[in-house]
């Protein structure tokens, strides 16, 4: 396993086997509150991972024992002038869109608090695995703002418009069992096993064709919200991008020869 640090607060681990990378939120003294510097580092790490053709899946984890991420660094924000806030906005957005736009499947491993921007980072992933200590929520209206890292758009896509409205308008916190029950998280695991289970899931995903995975994610993301005919056109375009690939040829050959595929990744 190799490690690469992006700034002081973000660590990327590339696991030697399985083509899985781990993006670690590593600001434990602040429960991973996202400062301007940390936001810039998340965006930088995502840009590097997106360009790494050896990476087939990314797991978003936390180094803090009791929190995934508590959201924006409000202590830093308290010192901002209006001009500072305007200047910081594109940097902050870059962190969330960096995770959202990763071209490979992404899995969030959530334990403890995932609040505000912390939950939005998880929502930016394709799958959320949470342990029984997880407490999630979007409390932004309680401090005079709104979810600004994708929460107003991503939450209703998971739980429906009315439930998302209730959660955002009340700013209430949701414990793990309820979060699983309403589809806010996808897998609920025993305490302390969120990272392990998320990495295992990512490894299963990464065993598949890298060309196929990227195309499938593209079709899922671009087609969401379109009417069916338009969505099927998105799917057809993604199919055409893989139909004549080396991965497709290898996958068919491996199936017929009853062996594991050796993906060329092209």
Coordinates of C-alpha atoms in Angstrom, one line a residue:
X1 CA 0.0 0.0 0.0
X2 CA 1.3 3.5 -0.9
X3 CA 0.3 6.7 0.7
X4 CA 0.2 10.3 -0.6
X5 CA -0.7 13.3 1.4
X6 CA -2.6 16.3 -0.1
X7 CA -1.9 19.2 2.2
X8 CA -2.1 18.6 6.0
X9 CA -5.6 17.2 6.2
X10 CA -6.1 14.7 3.4
X11 CA -4.4 11.3 2.8
X12 CA -4.8 9.0 -0.2
X13 CA -4.0 5.4 0.2
X14 CA -3.6 3.2 -2.9
X15 CA -4.1 -0.4 -1.9
X16 CA -1.7 -2.7 -3.8
X17 CA -4.3 -5.3 -4.6
X18 CA -7.7 -4.7 -6.0
X19 CA -7.3 -1.3 -7.6
X20 CA -8.9 0.5 -4.7
X21 CA -8.0 3.9 -3.4
X22 CA -8.9 5.3 0.0
X23 CA -9.4 9.1 0.4
X24 CA -9.0 9.7 4.1
X25 CA -10.3 12.8 5.8
X26 CA -7.5 13.4 8.3
X27 CA -8.1 16.5 10.5
X28 CA -8.9 14.7 13.8
X29 CA -8.4 17.6 16.1
X30 CA -11.3 19.4 14.4
X31 CA -13.5 16.2 13.8
X32 CA -12.7 16.7 10.1
X33 CA -14.4 20.1 9.9
X34 CA -13.8 21.3 6.4
X35 CA -11.6 24.4 6.3
X36 CA -10.6 26.3 3.2
X37 CA -7.3 24.4 3.1
X38 CA -8.9 21.1 3.6
X39 CA -11.5 21.8 0.9
X40 CA -8.7 22.6 -1.5
X41 CA -6.9 19.4 -0.6
X42 CA -10.0 17.2 -1.1
X43 CA -10.4 18.7 -4.6
X44 CA -6.8 18.1 -5.4
X45 CA -6.9 14.5 -4.2
X46 CA -10.0 13.9 -6.3
X47 CA -8.4 15.4 -9.4
X48 CA -5.4 13.1 -9.0
X49 CA -7.6 10.0 -8.4
X50 CA -9.8 10.8 -11.4
X51 CA -6.7 10.8 -13.6
X52 CA -5.3 7.6 -12.2
X53 CA -6.4 4.8 -14.7
X54 CA -5.2 2.2 -12.2
X55 CA -8.0 3.2 -9.7
X56 CA -11.3 1.5 -10.2
X57 CA -13.0 2.4 -7.0
X58 CA -12.6 5.0 -4.2
X59 CA -13.6 4.7 -0.6
X60 CA -14.1 7.9 1.4
X61 CA -13.1 7.4 5.1
X62 CA -12.2 9.2 8.3
X63 CA -9.3 9.0 10.6
X64 CA -11.4 10.3 13.6
X65 CA -12.8 7.6 15.9
X66 CA -16.1 9.4 16.6
X67 CA -16.8 11.4 13.5
X68 CA -16.8 11.1 9.7
X69 CA -17.0 14.8 9.2
X70 CA -18.9 17.6 11.1
X71 CA -19.2 19.9 8.1
X72 CA -17.8 23.3 7.4
X73 CA -15.3 24.8 9.7
X74 CA -17.6 27.4 11.4
X75 CA -14.8 28.7 13.6
X76 CA -12.9 29.7 10.4
X77 CA -16.2 31.1 8.9
X78 CA -16.8 33.2 12.0
X79 CA -13.7 35.3 11.1
X80 CA -14.7 35.8 7.5
X81 CA -15.8 39.1 6.0
X82 CA -18.5 39.0 3.2
X83 CA -15.7 39.3 0.7
X84 CA -13.8 36.4 2.3
X85 CA -16.9 34.2 2.1
X86 CA -17.4 35.0 -1.6
X87 CA -13.8 34.1 -2.3
X88 CA -14.0 30.9 -0.4
X89 CA -17.2 29.7 -2.1
X90 CA -15.6 28.2 -5.3
X91 CA -13.0 26.5 -3.1
X92 CA -15.6 24.9 -0.9
X93 CA -17.7 23.8 -3.9
X94 CA -14.6 22.3 -5.4
X95 CA -14.4 19.7 -2.6
X96 CA -17.9 18.5 -3.0
X97 CA -17.9 18.5 -6.8
X98 CA -14.5 16.8 -6.7
X99 CA -16.0 13.8 -4.9
X100 CA -19.3 13.9 -6.9
X101 CA -17.5 14.0 -10.3
X102 CA -15.0 11.1 -9.6
X103 CA -15.4 9.0 -12.8
X104 CA -15.1 5.7 -10.8
X105 CA -17.6 4.2 -8.3
X106 CA -17.3 5.7 -4.8
X107 CA -18.2 4.3 -1.4
X108 CA -18.5 6.4 1.8
X109 CA -17.6 4.7 5.1
X110 CA -19.5 6.6 7.8
X111 CA -19.3 6.4 11.5
X112 CA -20.2 8.9 14.2
X113 CA -21.2 12.3 13.1
X114 CA -21.7 13.1 9.5
X115 CA -23.3 16.5 9.6
X116 CA -23.8 19.3 7.1
X117 CA -20.9 19.3 4.6
X118 CA -19.9 15.9 6.1
X119 CA -23.1 14.3 5.1
X120 CA -22.9 16.1 1.7
X121 CA -19.5 14.5 1.1
X122 CA -21.1 11.1 1.8
X123 CA -24.1 11.9 -0.4
X124 CA -21.7 12.7 -3.2
X125 CA -20.6 9.1 -3.2
X126 CA -22.5 6.3 -5.1
X127 CA -23.0 4.1 -2.0
X128 CA -23.0 4.9 1.7
X129 CA -21.9 2.2 4.3
X130 CA -22.6 3.3 7.9
X131 CA -22.0 1.7 11.2
X132 CA -24.5 1.8 14.1
X133 CA -22.8 4.8 15.7
X134 CA -23.6 7.0 12.6
X135 CA -25.6 10.2 13.2
X136 CA -26.3 12.2 10.1
X137 CA -28.1 15.4 9.2
X138 CA -28.1 18.7 7.4
X139 CA -28.4 21.4 10.1
X140 CA -27.6 24.4 8.0
X141 CA -30.8 26.3 8.4
X142 CA -30.2 26.3 12.2
X143 CA -27.2 28.6 11.6
X144 CA -28.8 30.8 9.0
X145 CA -27.6 29.2 5.7
X146 CA -28.7 26.2 3.6
X147 CA -26.9 23.1 2.5
X148 CA -24.5 24.3 -0.1
X149 CA -22.5 21.2 -0.9
X150 CA -25.2 19.5 -2.9
X151 CA -27.5 18.6 -0.1
X152 CA -30.7 20.2 -1.4
X153 CA -30.2 18.3 -4.7
X154 CA -28.7 15.0 -3.6
X155 CA -30.8 14.2 -0.5
X156 CA -34.2 14.2 -2.4
X157 CA -32.7 11.9 -5.0
X158 CA -32.1 9.4 -2.2
X159 CA -35.1 9.8 0.1
X160 CA -37.7 11.7 -1.9
X161 CA -38.7 15.3 -2.0
X162 CA -41.0 15.5 1.0
X163 CA -38.7 13.6 3.4
X164 CA -35.7 15.6 2.3
X165 CA -37.7 18.8 2.9
X166 CA -38.6 17.6 6.4
X167 CA -35.0 16.8 7.2
X168 CA -33.6 20.0 5.8
X169 CA -36.3 22.3 7.3
X170 CA -36.1 20.8 10.8
X171 CA -32.3 20.5 10.8
X172 CA -32.7 17.4 12.8
X173 CA -30.2 14.6 13.3
X174 CA -30.9 11.1 12.1
X175 CA -29.5 8.1 13.9
X176 CA -28.2 5.1 12.0
X177 CA -31.2 2.8 12.1
X178 CA -33.6 5.4 10.8
X179 CA -31.1 6.5 8.2
X180 CA -31.1 3.0 6.9
X181 CA -34.8 2.7 7.0
X182 CA -35.4 5.7 4.9
X183 CA -32.7 4.9 2.4
X184 CA -30.3 7.7 3.5
X185 CA -27.6 5.1 3.9
X186 CA -27.4 1.9 1.9
X187 CA -25.7 -0.6 4.2
X188 CA -25.8 -0.6 8.0
X189 CA -23.0 -2.6 9.7
X190 CA -21.8 -3.3 13.2
X191 CA -20.0 -0.6 15.1
X192 CA -16.4 -0.1 13.9
X193 CA -16.8 -2.1 10.7
X194 CA -17.8 0.7 8.3
X195 CA -14.3 1.1 6.8
X196 CA -13.7 -2.7 6.5
X197 CA -17.1 -3.3 4.9
X198 CA -16.7 -0.3 2.5
X199 CA -13.3 -1.5 1.4
X200 CA -14.6 -5.0 0.8
X201 CA -17.5 -3.7 -1.3
X202 CA -15.0 -1.5 -3.3
X203 CA -12.8 -4.5 -3.9
X204 CA -15.8 -6.5 -5.3
X205 CA -16.6 -3.5 -7.5
X206 CA -13.0 -3.1 -8.7
X207 CA -12.8 -6.7 -9.8
X208 CA -14.9 -5.7 -12.8
X209 CA -14.0 -4.0 -16.0
X210 CA -12.5 -0.5 -15.5
X211 CA -13.9 0.6 -18.8
X212 CA -17.3 -0.8 -18.0
X213 CA -17.4 0.7 -14.5
X214 CA -16.6 4.2 -15.7
X215 CA -19.2 3.9 -18.5
X216 CA -21.8 2.5 -16.2
X217 CA -21.3 5.4 -13.7
X218 CA -21.4 7.9 -16.5
X219 CA -24.7 6.5 -17.7
X220 CA -26.2 6.4 -14.2
X221 CA -25.3 9.9 -13.4
X222 CA -26.1 11.5 -16.8
X223 CA -29.4 9.6 -17.2
X224 CA -30.8 10.4 -13.8
X225 CA -33.7 12.7 -13.9
X226 CA -34.2 12.5 -17.7
X227 CA -37.3 11.1 -19.3
X228 CA -37.0 7.4 -20.3
X229 CA -36.3 8.0 -24.0
X230 CA -33.6 10.5 -23.3
X231 CA -32.1 8.3 -20.6
X232 CA -32.0 5.3 -23.0
X233 CA -30.0 7.5 -25.4
X234 CA -27.5 8.3 -22.7
X235 CA -27.3 4.5 -22.0
X236 CA -26.8 3.7 -25.7
X237 CA -24.0 6.3 -26.0
X238 CA -22.3 4.7 -22.9
X239 CA -22.8 1.2 -24.4
X240 CA -21.1 2.3 -27.7
X241 CA -18.1 3.6 -25.8
X242 CA -17.4 0.1 -24.4
X243 CA -18.8 -2.2 -27.0
X244 CA -15.6 -2.2 -29.1
X245 CA -13.2 -1.9 -26.2
X246 CA -10.4 -4.3 -25.2
X247 CA -12.2 -4.9 -21.9
X248 CA -15.3 -6.1 -23.8
X249 CA -13.3 -8.5 -25.9
X250 CA -11.4 -9.8 -22.8
X251 CA -14.6 -10.2 -20.8
X252 CA -16.3 -12.3 -23.5
X253 CA -13.2 -14.4 -24.0
X254 CA -12.7 -15.0 -20.3
X255 CA -16.4 -16.1 -19.9
X256 CA -16.1 -18.6 -22.7
X257 CA -12.8 -19.9 -21.5
X258 CA -14.1 -20.2 -17.9
X259 CA -11.3 -18.1 -16.4
X260 CA -10.9 -14.8 -14.6
X261 CA -10.6 -11.8 -16.9
X262 CA -7.3 -9.9 -17.2
X263 CA -8.7 -6.5 -18.0
X264 CA -6.6 -4.3 -20.3
X265 CA -8.4 -1.2 -19.1
X266 CA -9.0 0.2 -22.6

